[in-house]
mmCIF file of C-alpha atoms in Angstrom:
data_model
loop_
_atom_site.group_PDB
_atom_site.id
_atom_site.type_symbol
_atom_site.label_atom_id
_atom_site.label_comp_id
_atom_site.label_asym_id
_atom_site.label_seq_id
_atom_site.Cartn_x
_atom_site.Cartn_y
_atom_site.Cartn_z
ATOM 1 C CA MET A 1 -2.630 -61.904 -19.109
ATOM 2 C CA CYS A 2 -5.814 -59.954 -18.773
ATOM 3 C CA THR A 3 -4.957 -59.020 -15.217
ATOM 4 C CA LYS A 4 -1.430 -57.901 -16.213
ATOM 5 C CA LYS A 5 -2.748 -55.862 -19.133
ATOM 6 C CA THR A 6 -5.257 -54.174 -16.907
ATOM 7 C CA TYR A 7 -2.497 -53.321 -14.397
ATOM 8 C CA TYR A 8 -0.335 -51.554 -16.977
ATOM 9 C CA THR A 9 -3.310 -49.793 -18.480
ATOM 10 C CA ASP A 10 -4.334 -48.431 -15.093
ATOM 11 C CA LYS A 11 -0.715 -47.509 -14.302
ATOM 12 C CA TYR A 12 -0.185 -45.481 -17.483
ATOM 13 C CA SER A 13 -3.658 -43.955 -17.210
ATOM 14 C CA SER A 14 -2.813 -42.715 -13.700
ATOM 15 C CA ILE A 15 0.497 -41.195 -14.881
ATOM 16 C CA TYR A 16 -1.303 -39.541 -17.805
ATOM 17 C CA ARG A 17 -3.909 -38.015 -15.521
ATOM 18 C CA LYS A 18 -1.267 -36.656 -13.147
ATOM 19 C CA THR A 19 0.747 -35.164 -16.005
ATOM 20 C CA LEU A 20 -2.356 -33.614 -17.492
ATOM 21 C CA GLY A 21 -3.245 -32.145 -14.111
ATOM 22 C CA ILE A 22 0.199 -30.556 -13.712
ATOM 23 C CA ILE A 23 0.024 -29.066 -17.218
ATOM 24 C CA SER A 24 -3.487 -27.711 -16.552
ATOM 25 C CA ILE A 25 -2.372 -26.023 -13.317
ATOM 26 C CA ALA A 26 0.608 -24.459 -15.103
ATOM 27 C CA PHE A 27 -1.647 -23.064 -17.839
ATOM 28 C CA LEU A 28 -4.058 -21.767 -15.175
ATOM 29 C CA PHE A 29 -1.260 -19.814 -13.469
ATOM 30 C CA LEU A 30 -0.153 -18.376 -16.823
ATOM 31 C CA PHE A 31 -3.734 -17.367 -17.633
ATOM 32 C CA LEU A 32 -4.240 -15.659 -14.265
ATOM 33 C CA ALA A 33 -0.940 -13.823 -14.602
ATOM 34 C CA SER A 34 -1.998 -12.634 -18.049
ATOM 35 C CA CYS A 35 -5.350 -11.437 -16.679
ATOM 36 C CA ASN A 36 -3.676 -9.566 -13.841
ATOM 37 C CA ASN A 37 -1.425 -7.752 -16.298
ATOM 38 C CA SER A 38 -4.369 -6.709 -18.444
ATOM 39 C CA VAL A 39 -6.442 -5.221 -15.610
ATOM 40 C CA ASP A 40 -3.618 -3.409 -13.821
ATOM 41 C CA PRO A 41 -2.535 -0.604 -16.178
ATOM 42 C CA THR A 42 0.220 1.838 -15.292
ATOM 43 C CA GLU A 43 -1.188 4.541 -13.044
ATOM 44 C CA LEU A 44 -1.005 8.117 -14.352
ATOM 45 C CA ASP A 45 1.323 10.520 -12.576
ATOM 46 C CA TYR A 46 -0.328 13.900 -11.945
ATOM 47 C CA HIS A 47 2.715 15.574 -10.397
ATOM 48 C CA ASN A 48 4.618 18.300 -12.277
ATOM 49 C CA LYS A 49 1.808 18.626 -14.824
ATOM 50 C CA ILE A 50 0.206 21.682 -16.414
ATOM 51 C CA LEU A 51 -3.580 21.811 -16.091
ATOM 52 C CA PHE A 52 -5.378 23.971 -18.659
ATOM 53 C CA THR A 53 -8.772 24.775 -20.165
ATOM 54 C CA SER A 54 -9.413 24.316 -23.887
ATOM 55 C CA SER A 55 -12.376 24.174 -26.250
ATOM 56 C CA ARG A 56 -10.435 22.083 -28.780
ATOM 57 C CA SER A 57 -13.150 19.417 -28.540
ATOM 58 C CA GLY A 58 -16.020 21.943 -28.840
ATOM 59 C CA LYS A 59 -17.103 22.722 -25.271
ATOM 60 C CA GLU A 60 -14.535 23.964 -22.753
ATOM 61 C CA GLN A 61 -12.956 21.062 -20.874
ATOM 62 C CA LEU A 62 -9.914 20.400 -18.692
ATOM 63 C CA TYR A 63 -6.691 18.909 -20.050
ATOM 64 C CA MET A 64 -3.249 18.254 -18.666
ATOM 65 C CA MET A 65 0.188 18.119 -20.270
ATOM 66 C CA ASN A 66 3.877 17.993 -19.467
ATOM 67 C CA PRO A 67 5.570 21.359 -18.806
ATOM 68 C CA ASP A 68 6.983 21.320 -22.349
ATOM 69 C CA GLY A 69 3.524 20.897 -23.903
ATOM 70 C CA THR A 70 3.789 17.177 -24.697
ATOM 71 C CA ASP A 71 1.608 14.217 -23.715
ATOM 72 C CA ILE A 72 -1.749 16.025 -23.639
ATOM 73 C CA LYS A 73 -4.556 14.126 -21.931
ATOM 74 C CA GLN A 74 -8.223 15.140 -21.614
ATOM 75 C CA ILE A 75 -9.584 14.989 -18.062
ATOM 76 C CA THR A 76 -13.231 16.120 -18.290
ATOM 77 C CA SER A 77 -15.921 15.621 -20.918
ATOM 78 C CA GLY A 78 -19.697 15.489 -21.295
ATOM 79 C CA GLU A 79 -22.565 17.906 -21.799
ATOM 80 C CA PHE A 80 -21.306 20.516 -19.318
ATOM 81 C CA SER A 81 -18.247 22.719 -19.593
ATOM 82 C CA HIS A 82 -15.323 22.613 -17.154
ATOM 83 C CA SER A 83 -12.878 25.492 -16.822
ATOM 84 C CA ALA A 84 -10.329 27.293 -14.627
ATOM 85 C CA GLY A 85 -9.138 24.153 -12.857
ATOM 86 C CA ARG A 86 -6.782 24.195 -9.857
ATOM 87 C CA TRP A 87 -4.796 21.201 -8.630
ATOM 88 C CA ALA A 88 -5.102 20.127 -5.009
ATOM 89 C CA PRO A 89 -1.731 20.399 -3.210
ATOM 90 C CA ASP A 90 -1.155 16.631 -3.553
ATOM 91 C CA ALA A 91 -2.465 16.616 -7.175
ATOM 92 C CA SER A 92 -5.108 14.019 -6.265
ATOM 93 C CA LYS A 93 -8.090 16.310 -6.950
ATOM 94 C CA ILE A 94 -9.101 19.311 -9.047
ATOM 95 C CA ILE A 95 -11.543 22.098 -8.324
ATOM 96 C CA CYS A 96 -12.943 23.973 -11.312
ATOM 97 C CA ASN A 97 -16.018 25.747 -12.662
ATOM 98 C CA THR A 98 -18.855 24.244 -14.661
ATOM 99 C CA ASP A 99 -21.837 25.695 -16.502
ATOM 100 C CA GLN A 100 -24.120 23.089 -14.938
ATOM 101 C CA ASN A 101 -26.911 24.914 -13.047
ATOM 102 C CA ILE A 102 -25.460 28.288 -14.065
ATOM 103 C CA THR A 103 -27.254 31.375 -12.710
ATOM 104 C CA THR A 104 -26.900 35.162 -12.857
ATOM 105 C CA ALA A 105 -24.594 34.863 -9.836
ATOM 106 C CA GLY A 106 -22.098 32.940 -11.957
ATOM 107 C CA LEU A 107 -20.780 29.428 -12.406
ATOM 108 C CA GLN A 108 -20.930 26.431 -10.131
ATOM 109 C CA MET A 109 -17.822 25.065 -8.455
ATOM 110 C CA VAL A 110 -17.176 21.369 -8.950
ATOM 111 C CA ILE A 111 -14.579 19.074 -7.381
ATOM 112 C CA LEU A 112 -13.385 15.836 -8.949
ATOM 113 C CA ASN A 113 -10.566 13.323 -8.856
ATOM 114 C CA SER A 114 -7.630 14.114 -11.124
ATOM 115 C CA ASP A 115 -8.745 11.402 -13.545
ATOM 116 C CA GLY A 116 -12.173 13.070 -13.868
ATOM 117 C CA THR A 117 -14.075 10.641 -11.641
ATOM 118 C CA ASN A 118 -16.138 11.295 -8.500
ATOM 119 C CA ARG A 119 -17.463 14.645 -9.703
ATOM 120 C CA ARG A 120 -19.433 16.698 -7.122
ATOM 121 C CA LEU A 121 -20.981 20.188 -7.237
ATOM 122 C CA LEU A 122 -20.012 22.499 -4.364
ATOM 123 C CA GLY A 123 -22.163 25.580 -5.026
ATOM 124 C CA MET A 124 -21.681 28.990 -6.620
ATOM 125 C CA GLY A 125 -18.240 30.599 -6.786
ATOM 126 C CA SER A 126 -15.184 31.277 -8.932
ATOM 127 C CA GLN A 127 -11.440 32.016 -8.785
ATOM 128 C CA MET A 128 -10.886 29.167 -6.345
ATOM 129 C CA CYS A 129 -7.631 28.329 -4.566
ATOM 130 C CA TRP A 130 -6.639 25.556 -2.155
ATOM 131 C CA SER A 131 -5.150 25.944 1.285
ATOM 132 C CA PRO A 132 -1.613 24.476 1.448
ATOM 133 C CA GLU A 133 -2.715 21.282 3.214
ATOM 134 C CA GLY A 134 -5.768 20.870 0.955
ATOM 135 C CA SER A 135 -8.467 20.957 3.625
ATOM 136 C CA LYS A 136 -10.000 24.332 2.660
ATOM 137 C CA ILE A 137 -10.778 26.381 -0.437
ATOM 138 C CA ALA A 138 -11.047 30.158 -0.826
ATOM 139 C CA PHE A 139 -13.204 31.599 -3.607
ATOM 140 C CA ALA A 140 -14.955 34.748 -4.807
ATOM 141 C CA LEU A 141 -18.693 35.263 -5.253
ATOM 142 C CA MET A 142 -21.058 38.058 -6.279
ATOM 143 C CA PRO A 143 -24.092 36.830 -4.307
ATOM 144 C CA ARG A 144 -26.620 39.497 -5.349
ATOM 145 C CA ALA A 145 -25.789 39.833 -9.034
ATOM 146 C CA GLU A 146 -29.436 39.231 -10.005
ATOM 147 C CA LEU A 147 -30.301 42.446 -8.107
ATOM 148 C CA GLY A 148 -27.664 44.464 -9.921
ATOM 149 C CA ASP A 149 -25.350 44.508 -6.901
ATOM 150 C CA ILE A 150 -21.736 44.160 -8.085
ATOM 151 C CA SER A 151 -20.353 43.640 -4.574
ATOM 152 C CA THR A 152 -17.958 40.687 -4.690
ATOM 153 C CA TYR A 153 -16.777 38.944 -1.537
ATOM 154 C CA ILE A 154 -14.208 36.348 -0.622
ATOM 155 C CA TYR A 155 -15.314 33.183 1.161
ATOM 156 C CA VAL A 156 -13.597 30.156 2.682
ATOM 157 C CA MET A 157 -15.084 26.655 2.903
ATOM 158 C CA ASN A 158 -14.027 23.102 3.654
ATOM 159 C CA SER A 159 -12.863 21.233 0.565
ATOM 160 C CA ASP A 160 -16.075 19.153 0.631
ATOM 161 C CA GLY A 161 -18.186 22.325 0.323
ATOM 162 C CA THR A 162 -19.261 22.529 3.967
ATOM 163 C CA ASN A 163 -18.776 25.271 6.554
ATOM 164 C CA ILE A 164 -18.804 28.263 4.173
ATOM 165 C CA GLY A 165 -17.716 31.527 5.770
ATOM 166 C CA GLN A 166 -17.564 35.055 4.307
ATOM 167 C CA ILE A 167 -14.286 36.814 5.167
ATOM 168 C CA THR A 168 -14.627 40.162 3.321
ATOM 169 C CA ASN A 169 -17.740 42.351 3.517
ATOM 170 C CA ASN A 170 -17.184 45.693 1.759
ATOM 171 C CA LEU A 171 -20.377 46.855 0.000
ATOM 172 C CA ALA A 172 -20.069 48.043 -3.623
ATOM 173 C CA VAL A 173 -16.489 46.706 -3.705
ATOM 174 C CA LYS A 174 -14.995 43.882 -5.772
ATOM 175 C CA ASP A 175 -12.783 41.683 -3.608
ATOM 176 C CA ASP A 176 -11.654 38.716 -5.690
ATOM 177 C CA THR A 177 -8.809 36.486 -7.016
ATOM 178 C CA PRO A 178 -7.796 35.067 -3.596
ATOM 179 C CA SER A 179 -4.495 33.194 -3.194
ATOM 180 C CA TRP A 180 -3.462 31.246 -0.087
ATOM 181 C CA SER A 181 0.038 31.794 1.314
ATOM 182 C CA ARG A 182 2.347 28.785 1.512
ATOM 183 C CA ASP A 183 2.421 28.856 5.317
ATOM 184 C CA GLY A 184 -1.396 28.789 5.403
ATOM 185 C CA ILE A 185 -1.887 31.927 7.521
ATOM 186 C CA LYS A 186 -2.475 34.656 4.890
ATOM 187 C CA ILE A 187 -4.585 35.233 1.781
ATOM 188 C CA ALA A 188 -3.576 37.674 -0.939
ATOM 189 C CA PHE A 189 -6.401 39.110 -3.060
ATOM 190 C CA SER A 190 -7.269 42.006 -5.333
ATOM 191 C CA SER A 191 -9.721 44.801 -4.512
ATOM 192 C CA ASN A 192 -10.889 48.111 -5.950
ATOM 193 C CA ARG A 193 -11.869 49.448 -2.471
ATOM 194 C CA ASP A 194 -9.453 52.400 -2.734
ATOM 195 C CA ASN A 195 -10.329 53.212 -6.360
ATOM 196 C CA LEU A 196 -14.110 52.997 -6.537
ATOM 197 C CA SER A 197 -14.398 55.780 -9.121
ATOM 198 C CA THR A 198 -12.007 54.099 -11.563
ATOM 199 C CA PHE A 199 -12.629 50.424 -10.660
ATOM 200 C CA LYS A 200 -8.855 49.878 -10.638
ATOM 201 C CA SER A 201 -7.802 47.084 -8.318
ATOM 202 C CA GLU A 202 -4.697 46.711 -6.194
ATOM 203 C CA VAL A 203 -3.277 43.703 -4.342
ATOM 204 C CA TYR A 204 -4.053 43.275 -0.621
ATOM 205 C CA ILE A 205 -3.185 40.746 2.077
ATOM 206 C CA MET A 206 -5.246 39.548 5.063
ATOM 207 C CA ASN A 207 -5.373 36.824 7.664
ATOM 208 C CA ILE A 208 -7.382 33.747 6.668
ATOM 209 C CA ASP A 209 -10.247 34.846 8.941
ATOM 210 C CA GLY A 210 -10.452 38.230 7.148
ATOM 211 C CA THR A 211 -8.700 40.278 9.824
ATOM 212 C CA ASN A 212 -5.730 42.617 9.317
ATOM 213 C CA GLN A 213 -6.548 43.566 5.719
ATOM 214 C CA HIS A 214 -3.832 45.797 4.309
ATOM 215 C CA ARG A 215 -2.768 47.050 0.911
ATOM 216 C CA LEU A 216 0.376 45.634 -0.733
ATOM 217 C CA THR A 217 0.632 47.398 -4.133
ATOM 218 C CA TYR A 218 0.353 51.043 -5.169
ATOM 219 C CA THR A 219 0.704 50.734 -8.944
ATOM 220 C CA GLY A 220 -1.961 53.282 -9.933
ATOM 221 C CA ILE A 221 -3.158 50.885 -12.627
ATOM 222 C CA SER A 222 -5.318 47.808 -12.282
ATOM 223 C CA SER A 223 -3.442 45.027 -10.439
ATOM 224 C CA SER A 224 -4.959 41.613 -9.750
ATOM 225 C CA SER A 225 -4.547 37.819 -9.722
ATOM 226 C CA PRO A 226 -1.879 37.531 -6.998
ATOM 227 C CA GLN A 227 -0.089 34.194 -6.617
ATOM 228 C CA TRP A 228 2.416 33.282 -3.866
ATOM 229 C CA SER A 229 5.744 31.809 -4.930
ATOM 230 C CA PRO A 230 6.575 28.282 -3.688
ATOM 231 C CA ASP A 231 8.921 29.661 -1.018
ATOM 232 C CA GLY A 232 6.245 32.143 0.134
ATOM 233 C CA ASN A 233 8.460 35.224 -0.211
ATOM 234 C CA ILE A 234 7.276 36.683 -3.538
ATOM 235 C CA ILE A 235 3.852 37.401 -5.018
ATOM 236 C CA SER A 236 3.260 37.472 -8.768
ATOM 237 C CA PHE A 237 0.352 39.506 -10.104
ATOM 238 C CA VAL A 238 -1.111 41.035 -13.263
ATOM 239 C CA SER A 239 -0.519 44.747 -13.876
ATOM 240 C CA ASN A 240 0.014 45.825 -17.495
ATOM 241 C CA GLY A 241 1.774 42.495 -17.859
ATOM 242 C CA ILE A 242 3.182 40.149 -15.217
ATOM 243 C CA CYS A 243 4.894 41.604 -12.136
ATOM 244 C CA LEU A 244 6.601 40.315 -8.991
ATOM 245 C CA ILE A 245 6.752 41.919 -5.562
ATOM 246 C CA ASN A 246 8.127 40.835 -2.193
ATOM 247 C CA LYS A 247 5.476 39.908 0.367
ATOM 248 C CA ASP A 248 6.374 43.055 2.357
ATOM 249 C CA GLY A 249 5.679 45.287 -0.669
ATOM 250 C CA SER A 250 9.316 45.902 -1.613
ATOM 251 C CA ASN A 251 11.224 45.254 -4.837
ATOM 252 C CA LEU A 252 8.481 45.543 -7.452
ATOM 253 C CA VAL A 253 9.692 44.286 -10.845
ATOM 254 C CA GLN A 254 7.951 43.631 -14.151
ATOM 255 C CA VAL A 255 8.626 40.229 -15.695
ATOM 256 C CA ILE A 256 6.952 40.967 -19.023
ATOM 257 C CA ALA A 257 4.849 43.878 -20.308
ATOM 258 C CA ASP A 258 1.681 43.822 -22.384
ATOM 259 C CA LYS A 259 2.104 44.997 -25.960
ATOM 260 C CA ILE A 260 -0.563 47.439 -27.133
ATOM 261 C CA GLY A 261 -2.320 46.096 -30.210
ATOM 262 C CA PHE A 262 -0.690 42.694 -29.811
ATOM 263 C CA GLY A 263 -1.981 41.061 -26.662
ATOM 264 C CA VAL A 264 -2.009 40.880 -22.870
ATOM 265 C CA TYR A 265 -0.517 38.431 -20.377
ATOM 266 C CA ARG A 266 -2.734 37.044 -17.636
ATOM 267 C CA LEU A 267 -3.136 34.343 -14.971
ATOM 268 C CA PRO A 268 0.460 33.726 -13.824
ATOM 269 C CA ARG A 269 1.098 30.386 -12.128
ATOM 270 C CA TRP A 270 4.377 29.328 -10.520
ATOM 271 C CA ALA A 271 6.446 26.269 -11.354
ATOM 272 C CA PRO A 272 7.029 24.013 -8.315
ATOM 273 C CA ASN A 273 10.705 25.081 -8.231
ATOM 274 C CA GLY A 274 9.817 28.794 -8.284
ATOM 275 C CA GLU A 275 12.108 29.480 -11.237
ATOM 276 C CA GLN A 276 9.446 29.766 -13.932
ATOM 277 C CA LEU A 277 5.916 31.008 -14.513
ATOM 278 C CA ILE A 278 3.261 29.658 -16.818
ATOM 279 C CA ILE A 279 1.113 32.483 -18.240
ATOM 280 C CA THR A 280 -1.825 32.931 -20.596
ATOM 281 C CA TRP A 281 -1.497 35.306 -23.545
ATOM 282 C CA ILE A 282 -4.732 36.762 -24.966
ATOM 283 C CA SER A 283 -4.792 38.634 -28.267
ATOM 284 C CA SER A 284 -6.082 42.206 -28.246
ATOM 285 C CA ASP A 285 -7.263 42.273 -31.868
ATOM 286 C CA GLY A 286 -10.789 41.088 -31.069
ATOM 287 C CA ASN A 287 -10.249 37.496 -32.252
ATOM 288 C CA ALA A 288 -10.000 36.104 -28.696
ATOM 289 C CA ILE A 289 -6.945 34.019 -29.569
ATOM 290 C CA LYS A 290 -5.260 32.519 -26.513
ATOM 291 C CA ASN A 291 -1.895 30.804 -26.044
ATOM 292 C CA ILE A 292 0.053 29.366 -23.131
ATOM 293 C CA TYR A 293 3.613 30.539 -22.527
ATOM 294 C CA ASN A 294 6.439 29.632 -20.172
ATOM 295 C CA ILE A 295 8.831 32.324 -18.903
ATOM 296 C CA LYS A 296 11.637 32.456 -16.344
ATOM 297 C CA ASN A 297 10.922 34.549 -13.270
ATOM 298 C CA ASN A 298 13.601 37.024 -14.428
ATOM 299 C CA GLY A 299 11.716 37.662 -17.678
ATOM 300 C CA GLU A 300 13.979 35.581 -19.909
ATOM 301 C CA ASP A 301 13.212 32.733 -22.318
ATOM 302 C CA LEU A 302 9.568 33.406 -23.193
ATOM 303 C CA LYS A 303 8.332 30.281 -24.993
ATOM 304 C CA LYS A 304 4.967 29.245 -26.357
ATOM 305 C CA ILE A 305 4.472 25.666 -25.206
ATOM 306 C CA LEU A 306 1.127 24.751 -26.761
ATOM 307 C CA ASP A 307 -0.278 25.177 -30.264
ATOM 308 C CA ASP A 308 -3.907 25.647 -29.207
ATOM 309 C CA GLN A 309 -5.539 29.038 -29.727
ATOM 310 C CA THR A 310 -8.301 28.279 -27.198
ATOM 311 C CA ALA A 311 -6.076 27.211 -24.282
ATOM 312 C CA TYR A 312 -5.901 29.299 -21.101
ATOM 313 C CA ALA A 313 -6.265 29.230 -17.285
ATOM 314 C CA THR A 314 -3.309 27.047 -16.358
ATOM 315 C CA ASP A 315 -2.154 25.557 -13.081
ATOM 316 C CA TRP A 316 1.111 23.719 -12.299
ATOM 317 C CA SER A 317 1.014 20.741 -9.935
ATOM 318 C CA LYS A 318 3.788 19.973 -7.449
#
């Protein structure tokens, strides 16, 4: 009887251990699956987003939102400011300005991932724009500002900050606000070279190596901040409001005019479909109130899309 009892005890003990093992493995798989779900959050989509600068948190930082002003997310933070951001063509990176290591020559350029990580200083410069394939960046710089020299030049560099080359060289002239054409072979920019006595700028176009510089606009008033349309046929710019002109200088039209005593419209940026522009409105009453508006490229349907009186300097990702 003792032998028989021992046999059944061992038999049931073996079955129990096997069952327990199976249950333990099942729970282990469930636990691992739960862990995988918790460490693999949904990745943010940076395409078709509006990038903007705001001091809503105190110091100027970069934010992004949907084109209708919803789902605002902060991108940069910390002890240094970040402003005037521009999306890389694939929306994976942002170049912007920071007040870290600021000098009399201006702000530093900084490049970072679109989630704010991997931040790297690139040197002095402002008004940056990407080449269409994202390998190069054009920017403006006043290199001898500490000597009282207001000459401003346009430069091109690799997107990692290497191989910087100066492509305009007019003394006592302000060449700035560069914008790369969609086919990658031209840069539009603004310059006061033909109006030195009045400092009024006009829009010019040149090859990316600085050759073949020629004037595009003849407005007689200050015209600046050119931006190529997505199809590469039209250039928007600022001139007593927001204007459009064909790349050959024909068909100048005004999308919206500034209102004296009310405010001015600045910094036009195209929607990826070319049908709309995002623009910054700045009050002219001395209170420095800013707002972001959306408008169709025919001047219709002006809409304020963000209730933030410090927001400006937008960019629209593809």
